CSV table of C-alpha atoms in Angstrom, one decimal:
chain,number,residue,atom,x,y,z
Y,1,MET,CA,-194.5,-11.8,-3.9
Y,2,PHE,CA,-197.3,-13.7,-5.7
Y,3,THR,CA,-196.2,-17.0,-7.3
Y,4,ILE,CA,-197.9,-19.0,-9.9
Y,5,THR,CA,-198.6,-22.5,-8.5
Y,6,ASN,CA,-200.4,-24.1,-11.4
Y,7,GLY,CA,-198.7,-25.4,-14.5
Y,8,PHE,CA,-201.5,-24.5,-16.8
Y,9,THR,CA,-201.7,-21.0,-15.5
Y,10,TYR,CA,-198.0,-20.6,-16.0
Y,11,ILE,CA,-198.2,-21.7,-19.7
Y,12,ALA,CA,-201.4,-19.6,-20.2
Y,13,PHE,CA,-199.6,-16.5,-18.8
Y,14,LEU,CA,-196.5,-17.0,-21.0
Y,15,MET,CA,-198.6,-17.3,-24.2
Y,16,PHE,CA,-200.7,-14.3,-23.2
Y,17,ILE,CA,-197.6,-12.1,-22.8
Y,18,ALA,CA,-196.3,-13.2,-26.2
Y,19,GLY,CA,-199.7,-12.8,-27.9
Y,20,GLY,CA,-200.3,-9.4,-26.3
Y,21,LEU,CA,-197.0,-8.0,-27.5
Y,22,LEU,CA,-197.6,-9.3,-31.0
Y,23,ALA,CA,-201.0,-7.8,-31.0
Y,24,LEU,CA,-199.6,-4.5,-29.9
Y,25,GLU,CA,-197.1,-4.6,-32.8
Y,26,LYS,CA,-199.8,-5.4,-35.3
Y,27,TYR,CA,-202.6,-3.2,-34.2
Y,28,ALA,CA,-201.1,-0.4,-32.1
Y,29,LYS,CA,-198.2,0.0,-34.5
Y,30,TRP,CA,-195.9,1.3,-31.8
Y,31,LYS,CA,-192.7,2.6,-33.4
Y,32,VAL,CA,-190.6,1.0,-30.6
Y,33,PHE,CA,-191.2,-2.3,-32.3
Y,34,ASN,CA,-189.3,-1.0,-35.4
Y,35,VAL,CA,-186.2,-0.8,-33.3
Y,36,VAL,CA,-186.7,-3.7,-30.8
Y,37,PRO,CA,-188.7,-6.6,-32.0
Y,38,PRO,CA,-191.5,-8.2,-29.8
Y,39,LEU,CA,-189.3,-11.3,-29.3
Y,40,VAL,CA,-186.9,-9.3,-27.2
Y,41,PHE,CA,-189.7,-7.7,-25.1
Y,42,ILE,CA,-191.1,-11.2,-24.5
Y,43,TYR,CA,-187.7,-12.3,-23.2
Y,44,VAL,CA,-187.1,-9.3,-21.0
Y,45,LEU,CA,-190.6,-9.2,-19.5
Y,46,ASN,CA,-190.4,-12.9,-18.6
Y,47,MET,CA,-186.9,-12.4,-17.1
Y,48,VAL,CA,-188.3,-9.6,-14.9
Y,49,PHE,CA,-191.2,-11.9,-13.8
Y,50,CYS,CA,-188.7,-14.7,-13.1
Y,51,THR,CA,-186.5,-12.3,-11.0
Y,52,MET,CA,-189.6,-11.3,-9.0
Y,53,GLY,CA,-190.3,-14.9,-8.2
Y,54,LEU,CA,-193.5,-15.2,-10.2
Y,55,TYR,CA,-192.4,-18.6,-11.8
Y,56,ASN,CA,-190.6,-20.1,-8.8
Y,57,SER,CA,-192.8,-23.0,-8.1
Y,58,ASP,CA,-192.6,-26.8,-8.6
Y,59,ALA,CA,-195.7,-26.6,-10.9
Y,60,CYS,CA,-193.9,-24.1,-13.2
Y,61,GLY,CA,-190.8,-26.2,-13.2
Y,62,ALA,CA,-192.7,-29.4,-14.1
Y,63,ALA,CA,-194.6,-27.6,-16.9
Y,64,TYR,CA,-191.4,-26.2,-18.3
Y,65,SER,CA,-189.7,-29.6,-18.3
Y,66,ALA,CA,-192.7,-31.3,-19.9
Y,67,LEU,CA,-193.0,-28.7,-22.8
Y,68,LYS,CA,-189.7,-27.0,-23.6
Y,69,ASN,CA,-187.8,-29.8,-25.5
Y,70,ASN,CA,-191.0,-31.3,-26.9
Y,71,LEU,CA,-192.0,-28.0,-28.5
Y,72,LEU,CA,-188.4,-27.2,-29.5
Y,73,TYR,CA,-187.9,-30.2,-31.7
Y,74,ALA,CA,-191.4,-29.7,-33.2
Y,75,MET,CA,-190.3,-26.1,-34.0
Y,76,ILE,CA,-187.1,-27.2,-35.7
Y,77,PHE,CA,-189.0,-29.7,-37.9
Y,78,VAL,CA,-191.6,-27.2,-39.0
Y,79,MET,CA,-189.1,-24.4,-39.5
Y,80,LEU,CA,-187.1,-26.6,-41.9
Y,81,LEU,CA,-190.1,-27.7,-44.0
Y,82,ARG,CA,-189.7,-24.5,-46.0
Y,83,CYS,CA,-186.0,-25.2,-46.7
Y,84,ASP,CA,-186.3,-27.1,-50.0
Y,85,PHE,CA,-182.8,-27.1,-51.6
Y,86,ARG,CA,-184.4,-27.3,-55.0
Y,87,LYS,CA,-185.9,-23.9,-54.5
Y,88,LEU,CA,-182.6,-22.6,-53.1
Y,89,ALA,CA,-180.9,-23.6,-56.4
Y,90,LYS,CA,-182.8,-20.7,-57.9
Y,91,LEU,CA,-180.2,-18.4,-56.3
Y,92,GLY,CA,-177.4,-19.8,-58.5
Y,93,PRO,CA,-173.9,-20.7,-57.4
Y,94,ARG,CA,-172.7,-17.1,-57.2
Y,95,MET,CA,-175.4,-16.0,-54.8
Y,96,ILE,CA,-174.9,-19.1,-52.7
Y,97,ALA,CA,-171.2,-18.4,-52.6
Y,98,ILE,CA,-171.8,-14.9,-51.4
Y,99,PHE,CA,-174.1,-16.1,-48.7
Y,100,MET,CA,-171.6,-18.8,-47.6
Y,101,GLY,CA,-168.8,-16.2,-47.6
Y,102,SER,CA,-170.8,-14.1,-45.3
Y,103,ALA,CA,-171.6,-17.0,-42.9
Y,104,ILE,CA,-168.0,-18.2,-42.9
Y,105,THR,CA,-166.5,-14.8,-42.3
Y,106,LEU,CA,-168.8,-14.2,-39.4
Y,107,GLY,CA,-167.7,-17.6,-38.0
Y,108,VAL,CA,-164.0,-16.7,-38.4
Y,109,ALA,CA,-164.7,-13.4,-36.5
Y,110,PHE,CA,-166.4,-15.3,-33.7
Y,111,ILE,CA,-163.4,-17.6,-33.4
Y,112,ILE,CA,-160.9,-14.8,-33.4
Y,113,GLY,CA,-162.8,-12.8,-30.8
Y,114,TYR,CA,-163.7,-15.6,-28.4
Y,115,PRO,CA,-160.3,-15.9,-26.6
Y,116,ILE,CA,-160.1,-12.1,-26.4
Y,117,PHE,CA,-163.6,-11.7,-24.9
Y,118,LYS,CA,-164.4,-15.0,-23.2
Y,119,ASN,CA,-163.5,-13.7,-19.7
Y,120,MET,CA,-165.3,-10.4,-20.2
Y,121,ILE,CA,-168.6,-12.0,-21.2
Y,122,GLY,CA,-168.8,-14.3,-18.2
Y,123,GLY,CA,-165.9,-16.7,-18.5
Y,124,GLY,CA,-168.1,-19.6,-17.3
Y,125,GLU,CA,-167.6,-23.2,-18.4
Y,126,THR,CA,-170.5,-23.0,-20.9
Y,127,THR,CA,-170.0,-19.5,-22.3
Y,128,TRP,CA,-168.7,-21.2,-25.5
Y,129,ALA,CA,-172.1,-22.8,-25.9
Y,130,ALA,CA,-174.0,-19.5,-25.8
Y,131,THR,CA,-171.5,-18.1,-28.3
Y,132,ALA,CA,-172.1,-21.0,-30.6
Y,133,ALA,CA,-175.9,-20.5,-30.2
Y,134,LEU,CA,-175.5,-16.9,-31.1
Y,135,TYR,CA,-173.5,-17.8,-34.2
Y,136,ALA,CA,-176.3,-20.2,-35.2
Y,137,SER,CA,-178.6,-17.3,-35.0
Y,138,TRP,CA,-176.2,-15.2,-37.1
Y,139,VAL,CA,-176.3,-17.8,-39.8
Y,140,GLY,CA,-180.0,-18.6,-39.8
Y,141,GLY,CA,-182.1,-16.7,-37.3
Y,142,SER,CA,-183.7,-16.8,-33.9
Y,143,ALA,CA,-185.1,-20.3,-34.3
Y,144,ASN,CA,-181.6,-21.7,-34.9
Y,145,MET,CA,-180.5,-20.0,-31.7
Y,146,ALA,CA,-183.3,-21.6,-29.8
Y,147,ALA,CA,-182.5,-25.0,-31.3
Y,148,MET,CA,-179.0,-24.8,-29.8
Y,149,GLN,CA,-180.5,-24.5,-26.3
Y,150,ASP,CA,-180.8,-28.2,-26.0
Y,151,ALA,CA,-178.2,-29.3,-28.4
Y,152,LEU,CA,-175.5,-27.5,-26.4
Y,153,PRO,CA,-175.2,-26.7,-22.6
Y,154,VAL,CA,-176.4,-23.1,-23.0
Y,155,ASP,CA,-176.9,-21.3,-19.7
Y,156,ALA,CA,-180.1,-19.3,-19.4
Y,157,GLY,CA,-178.2,-16.2,-18.3
Y,158,ALA,CA,-175.6,-16.4,-21.1
Y,159,TYR,CA,-178.5,-16.9,-23.6
Y,160,SER,CA,-180.2,-13.7,-22.5
Y,161,CYS,CA,-176.9,-11.8,-22.9
Y,162,ALA,CA,-176.4,-13.3,-26.4
Y,163,LEU,CA,-179.9,-12.2,-27.2
Y,164,ALA,CA,-179.1,-8.7,-26.1
Y,165,LEU,CA,-176.1,-8.7,-28.4
Y,166,ASP,CA,-178.2,-10.0,-31.2
Y,167,THR,CA,-180.8,-7.2,-30.9
Y,168,VAL,CA,-178.4,-4.3,-30.4
Y,169,CYS,CA,-175.9,-5.3,-33.1
Y,170,TYR,CA,-178.7,-6.2,-35.6
Y,171,SER,CA,-180.3,-2.8,-35.2
Y,172,LEU,CA,-176.9,-1.0,-35.7
Y,173,TRP,CA,-176.0,-3.2,-38.6
Y,174,ILE,CA,-179.1,-2.9,-40.7
Y,175,ALA,CA,-179.0,0.9,-40.2
Y,176,LEU,CA,-175.4,1.1,-41.3
Y,177,LEU,CA,-176.1,-1.1,-44.4
Y,178,LEU,CA,-179.0,1.1,-45.4
Y,179,PHE,CA,-176.8,4.1,-45.0
Y,180,MET,CA,-174.2,2.5,-47.2
Y,181,VAL,CA,-176.6,2.1,-50.2
Y,182,LYS,CA,-175.7,5.5,-51.6
Y,183,TYR,CA,-172.0,4.7,-51.4
Y,184,SER,CA,-172.3,1.3,-53.1
Y,185,ASP,CA,-170.6,2.6,-56.2
Y,186,LYS,CA,-167.4,3.2,-54.3
Y,187,TRP,CA,-167.4,-0.5,-53.0
Y,188,ASP,CA,-168.3,-1.8,-56.5
Y,189,ASN,CA,-165.6,0.2,-58.2
Y,190,ALA,CA,-163.0,-0.8,-55.7
Y,191,VAL,CA,-163.7,-4.5,-56.1
Y,192,LYS,CA,-164.6,-4.3,-59.8
Y,193,ALA,CA,-168.0,-5.9,-59.1
Y,194,ASN,CA,-169.5,-8.2,-61.6
Y,195,THR,CA,-173.4,-8.1,-61.7
Y,196,THR,CA,-173.8,-10.1,-64.8
Y,197,GLY,CA,-177.0,-12.3,-64.6
Y,198,LEU,CA,-178.3,-10.6,-61.4
Y,199,LYS,CA,-181.6,-9.6,-63.1
Y,200,ALA,CA,-182.3,-13.2,-64.2
Y,201,ILE,CA,-181.5,-14.5,-60.7
Y,202,ALA,CA,-183.8,-11.9,-59.2
Y,203,GLU,CA,-186.7,-12.9,-61.5
Y,204,ALA,CA,-186.3,-16.6,-60.7
Y,205,ALA,CA,-186.1,-16.0,-56.9
Y,206,ASN,CA,-189.2,-13.7,-57.0
Y,207,ALA,CA,-191.2,-16.3,-58.9
Y,208,GLU,CA,-190.3,-19.0,-56.3
Y,209,VAL,CA,-191.3,-16.7,-53.4
Y,210,ALA,CA,-194.6,-15.7,-55.1
Y,211,LYS,CA,-195.7,-19.3,-55.2
Y,212,GLU,CA,-195.6,-19.5,-51.4
Y,213,GLN,CA,-197.4,-16.2,-50.8
Y,214,ASN,CA,-200.6,-17.3,-52.6
Y,215,LYS,CA,-201.3,-20.2,-50.2
Y,216,LYS,CA,-203.7,-19.6,-47.3
Y,217,PRO,CA,-203.7,-22.2,-44.4
Y,218,ASN,CA,-207.0,-23.7,-43.3
Y,219,ALA,CA,-208.0,-25.6,-40.1
Y,220,ALA,CA,-207.0,-29.0,-41.7
Y,221,ASP,CA,-203.5,-27.7,-42.5
Y,222,TRP,CA,-203.0,-26.5,-38.9
Y,223,ILE,CA,-204.3,-29.6,-37.2
Y,224,PHE,CA,-202.4,-32.0,-39.5
Y,225,LEU,CA,-199.1,-30.0,-39.1
Y,226,ILE,CA,-199.4,-29.7,-35.3
Y,227,GLY,CA,-200.0,-33.4,-35.0
Y,228,LEU,CA,-197.2,-34.3,-37.4
Y,229,SER,CA,-194.7,-32.0,-35.7
Y,230,LEU,CA,-195.5,-33.3,-32.2
Y,231,LEU,CA,-195.2,-36.9,-33.4
Y,232,VAL,CA,-191.9,-36.1,-35.1
Y,233,SER,CA,-190.7,-34.5,-31.9
Y,234,ALA,CA,-191.5,-37.6,-29.8
Y,235,LEU,CA,-189.9,-40.0,-32.3
Y,236,SER,CA,-186.8,-37.8,-32.8
Y,237,GLN,CA,-186.2,-37.8,-29.0
Y,238,MET,CA,-186.4,-41.6,-29.0
Y,239,VAL,CA,-183.9,-41.8,-31.9
Y,240,GLY,CA,-181.7,-39.2,-30.1
Y,241,VAL,CA,-181.5,-41.5,-27.0
Y,242,ALA,CA,-180.5,-44.5,-29.2
Y,243,LEU,CA,-177.9,-42.5,-31.1
Y,244,ASN,CA,-176.5,-41.1,-27.9
Y,245,GLY,CA,-176.0,-44.6,-26.6
Y,246,PHE,CA,-174.2,-45.6,-29.8
Y,247,PHE,CA,-171.8,-42.6,-29.8
Y,248,LYS,CA,-171.0,-43.2,-26.2
Y,249,ASN,CA,-170.0,-46.7,-26.9
Y,250,VAL,CA,-167.5,-45.5,-29.6
Y,251,GLY,CA,-166.1,-42.7,-27.4
Y,252,LEU,CA,-167.8,-39.7,-29.0
Y,253,ASP,CA,-169.1,-38.1,-25.9
Y,254,PHE,CA,-169.7,-34.7,-27.6
Y,255,PHE,CA,-172.7,-36.2,-29.3
Y,256,ASP,CA,-175.0,-36.1,-26.3
Y,257,LYS,CA,-178.8,-36.8,-26.4
Y,258,GLY,CA,-179.6,-33.1,-27.3
Y,259,THR,CA,-177.1,-32.9,-30.0
Y,260,CYS,CA,-178.1,-36.3,-31.6
Y,261,THR,CA,-181.8,-35.3,-31.5
Y,262,THR,CA,-181.2,-31.9,-33.0
Y,263,VAL,CA,-179.1,-33.3,-35.8
Y,264,PHE,CA,-181.7,-36.0,-36.5
Y,265,VAL,CA,-184.7,-33.8,-36.6
Y,266,THR,CA,-182.8,-31.2,-38.7
Y,267,ILE,CA,-181.9,-33.8,-41.3
Y,268,LEU,CA,-185.5,-35.2,-41.2
Y,269,GLY,CA,-186.9,-31.7,-41.7
Y,270,LEU,CA,-184.7,-31.0,-44.7
Y,271,ILE,CA,-185.6,-34.3,-46.3
Y,272,CYS,CA,-189.4,-33.7,-45.7
Y,273,ALA,CA,-189.0,-30.2,-47.2
Y,274,MET,CA,-188.5,-31.8,-50.6
Y,275,THR,CA,-191.8,-33.8,-50.3
Y,276,PRO,CA,-195.4,-32.5,-50.5
Y,277,LEU,CA,-195.1,-31.7,-46.7
Y,278,GLY,CA,-192.9,-28.8,-47.6
Y,279,LYS,CA,-195.8,-27.2,-49.5
Y,280,LEU,CA,-198.2,-27.1,-46.5
Y,281,PRO,CA,-199.3,-23.4,-46.2
Y,282,ALA,CA,-199.3,-23.4,-42.4
Y,283,VAL,CA,-195.6,-23.9,-42.1
Y,284,ASN,CA,-194.4,-20.3,-41.6
Y,285,GLU,CA,-197.2,-19.5,-39.1
Y,286,LEU,CA,-196.8,-22.6,-37.0
Y,287,SER,CA,-193.0,-22.3,-36.8
Y,288,ASN,CA,-193.5,-18.8,-35.4
Y,289,VAL,CA,-196.0,-20.0,-32.8
Y,290,TYR,CA,-193.6,-22.6,-31.7
Y,291,LEU,CA,-190.7,-20.1,-31.6
Y,292,TYR,CA,-192.6,-17.6,-29.4
Y,293,ALA,CA,-193.6,-20.4,-27.1
Y,294,VAL,CA,-190.1,-21.8,-26.8
Y,295,VAL,CA,-188.5,-18.4,-26.2
Y,296,SER,CA,-191.1,-17.6,-23.6
Y,297,LEU,CA,-190.3,-20.8,-21.8
Y,298,LEU,CA,-186.5,-20.1,-22.0
Y,299,ALA,CA,-186.9,-16.6,-20.7
Y,300,SER,CA,-189.0,-17.7,-17.7
Y,301,THR,CA,-185.9,-19.5,-16.3
Y,302,ALA,CA,-183.5,-16.5,-16.6
Y,303,THR,CA,-183.1,-13.5,-14.3
Y,304,VAL,CA,-182.4,-9.8,-14.9
Y,305,THR,CA,-179.1,-10.0,-13.0
Y,306,ASP,CA,-177.8,-12.3,-15.8
Y,307,LEU,CA,-177.8,-9.2,-18.1
Y,308,LEU,CA,-175.0,-7.5,-16.1
Y,309,SER,CA,-172.3,-8.8,-18.6
Y,310,ALA,CA,-174.5,-7.9,-21.7
Y,311,PRO,CA,-172.5,-4.6,-22.5
Y,312,MET,CA,-169.3,-6.6,-23.1
Y,313,TRP,CA,-171.3,-9.1,-25.3
Y,314,VAL,CA,-172.3,-6.1,-27.4
Y,315,VAL,CA,-168.7,-5.0,-27.7
Y,316,TYR,CA,-167.9,-8.6,-28.8
Y,317,GLY,CA,-170.6,-8.4,-31.4
Y,318,ILE,CA,-169.3,-5.1,-32.8
Y,319,PHE,CA,-165.8,-6.7,-33.0
Y,320,VAL,CA,-167.2,-9.6,-34.9
Y,321,LEU,CA,-169.0,-7.2,-37.4
Y,322,ALA,CA,-165.7,-5.3,-37.9
Y,323,ILE,CA,-163.8,-8.5,-38.8
Y,324,HIS,CA,-166.8,-9.5,-41.0
Y,325,VAL,CA,-166.6,-6.3,-43.0
Y,326,VAL,CA,-162.8,-6.5,-43.6
Y,327,THR,CA,-162.9,-10.2,-44.7
Y,328,MET,CA,-166.0,-9.7,-46.9
Y,329,PHE,CA,-164.2,-6.8,-48.6
Y,330,LEU,CA,-161.1,-9.0,-49.3
Y,331,LEU,CA,-163.4,-11.8,-50.7
Y,332,SER,CA,-165.1,-9.2,-52.8
Y,333,LYS,CA,-161.8,-8.0,-54.2
Y,334,LEU,CA,-161.0,-11.6,-55.1
Y,335,PHE,CA,-164.3,-12.7,-56.5
Y,336,HIS,CA,-165.7,-9.3,-57.6
Y,337,TRP,CA,-168.9,-9.3,-55.4
Y,338,ASP,CA,-171.1,-6.2,-55.4
Y,339,LEU,CA,-172.1,-4.4,-52.2
Y,340,CYS,CA,-175.8,-5.1,-52.8
Y,341,MET,CA,-175.5,-8.8,-52.6
Y,342,CYS,CA,-172.9,-8.8,-49.9
Y,343,SER,CA,-175.2,-6.6,-47.7
Y,344,THR,CA,-178.2,-8.8,-48.5
Y,345,ALA,CA,-176.3,-11.9,-47.6
Y,346,SER,CA,-175.0,-10.4,-44.4
Y,347,VAL,CA,-178.4,-9.4,-43.2
Y,348,ALA,CA,-179.9,-12.7,-44.3
Y,349,CYS,CA,-177.4,-14.3,-41.9
Y,350,ILE,CA,-177.8,-11.9,-39.0
Y,351,GLY,CA,-181.5,-11.1,-39.4
Y,352,GLY,CA,-183.0,-14.0,-41.4
Y,353,SER,CA,-185.4,-14.1,-44.3
Y,354,ALA,CA,-187.7,-11.4,-42.9
Y,355,SER,CA,-184.9,-8.8,-42.8
Y,356,ALA,CA,-182.8,-9.5,-45.9
Y,357,PRO,CA,-185.4,-8.2,-48.3
Y,358,ILE,CA,-185.3,-4.8,-46.5
Y,359,ILE,CA,-181.7,-4.3,-47.7
Y,360,ALA,CA,-182.2,-6.0,-51.1
Y,361,VAL,CA,-185.1,-3.7,-52.1
Y,362,ALA,CA,-183.1,-0.7,-51.0
Y,363,TYR,CA,-181.1,-1.3,-54.1
Y,364,HIS,CA,-183.9,-2.6,-56.4
Y,365,GLU,CA,-187.4,-3.8,-55.8
Y,366,SER,CA,-186.8,-6.9,-57.9
Y,367,TYR,CA,-184.2,-8.2,-55.5
Y,368,ALA,CA,-186.6,-9.1,-52.7
Y,369,GLY,CA,-186.8,-12.7,-53.6
Y,370,ILE,CA,-183.0,-13.1,-53.4
Y,371,GLY,CA,-183.1,-11.9,-49.8
Y,372,VAL,CA,-185.9,-14.3,-48.8
Y,373,LEU,CA,-184.1,-17.3,-50.3
Y,374,MET,CA,-180.8,-16.4,-48.7
Y,375,GLY,CA,-182.6,-16.3,-45.4
Y,376,VAL,CA,-184.1,-19.7,-46.0
Y,377,LEU,CA,-180.7,-21.1,-46.8
Y,378,GLY,CA,-179.4,-19.8,-43.5
Y,379,ALA,CA,-182.2,-21.5,-41.6
Y,380,ALA,CA,-181.4,-24.8,-43.4
Y,381,ILE,CA,-177.7,-24.8,-42.4
Y,382,GLY,CA,-177.8,-22.8,-39.2
Y,383,ASN,CA,-178.0,-25.8,-36.8
Y,384,PHE,CA,-175.1,-27.5,-38.4
Y,385,MET,CA,-173.0,-24.4,-38.4
Y,386,GLY,CA,-173.9,-23.7,-34.7
Y,387,LEU,CA,-172.9,-27.3,-33.7
Y,388,GLY,CA,-169.6,-26.9,-35.6
Y,389,MET,CA,-168.9,-23.6,-33.9
Y,390,GLY,CA,-169.6,-25.2,-30.6
Y,391,ALA,CA,-167.1,-28.0,-31.2
Y,392,ILE,CA,-164.4,-25.4,-32.1
Y,393,LEU,CA,-165.1,-23.1,-29.2
Y,394,LYS,CA,-165.2,-25.9,-26.7
Y,395,MET,CA,-161.6,-26.8,-27.6
Y,396,MET,CA,-160.6,-23.1,-26.8
Y,397,VAL,CA,-162.0,-23.2,-23.3
């Protein structure tokens, strides 16, 4: 079997696969991408090539080691620049409470299900870490899942299984919630839903989102943001090493270098989001470039055989969603939450800011901005929630 023996060729090939699939989605408009996003095809294709031995060379390993973490921390920083908490305040306390209720009930479901399924989904010493990474994704999105790769000891095989769960369950979930739109009155009547003020919140959220859509990045924006994010990545890793040494001296071994660096760069990104840096128009585009690069690198170290336990991961995911529905209904009975906002919050967690508006506008076109801002809130807190879940699940091993 042919093996790539040049580090640059390895990186070029990974980015060509990612770019080619995204081009097919945009220009060929294959319907398969409506069901399975390009990110999953990128992962699976690279797993196939890894299994075939295409990347099994010292040069590929060296290039992977040199780039993965450096790009990962740059991605976290850029991703969080759009998470300005002042903008999120436009959601109002009720919408934030619904979103947090969704995130917490998903977390409770993961914790309840983990001791039941842990032996069926691999049973390895680090299965808890992959589960925590998946939960981070189900609070904020794929970028949060990738961020957990270095913060926690996530095995490449378990990561691929978690990604399979994410894809299958997301597709089933969004289809089910769209189906439930026509039955929303039954839910709302059962919980005595209160929608007072929803129109005002929708208008404020849409106005905030509209501000961002009018900005077009130019070359200066791209070059400055790339340079800044790479410098932040380098400095954050230096700080992470220093913090790791401090925590070791006080007996807190859970805070290893990866965890310390992830927490630091997350906090730094959230702080910078409230400065003019958060208004740079290239933020969304560059964070996606980094995400596809990082996921391609991660996939190039996994093999297809790792997916053998994926079916039980999917069963675990369905179990989590079932618990999530029951607990959200109970909270809705208590706080009178309507199905529209509960569904939007749920998809904002599981699918992110790109998916939440799909559900929101199924109820009313003016609700799109609420979905976007809920997704942004998830991205802001996803890393912290994932680390917290990791700490809990590790105690259950």
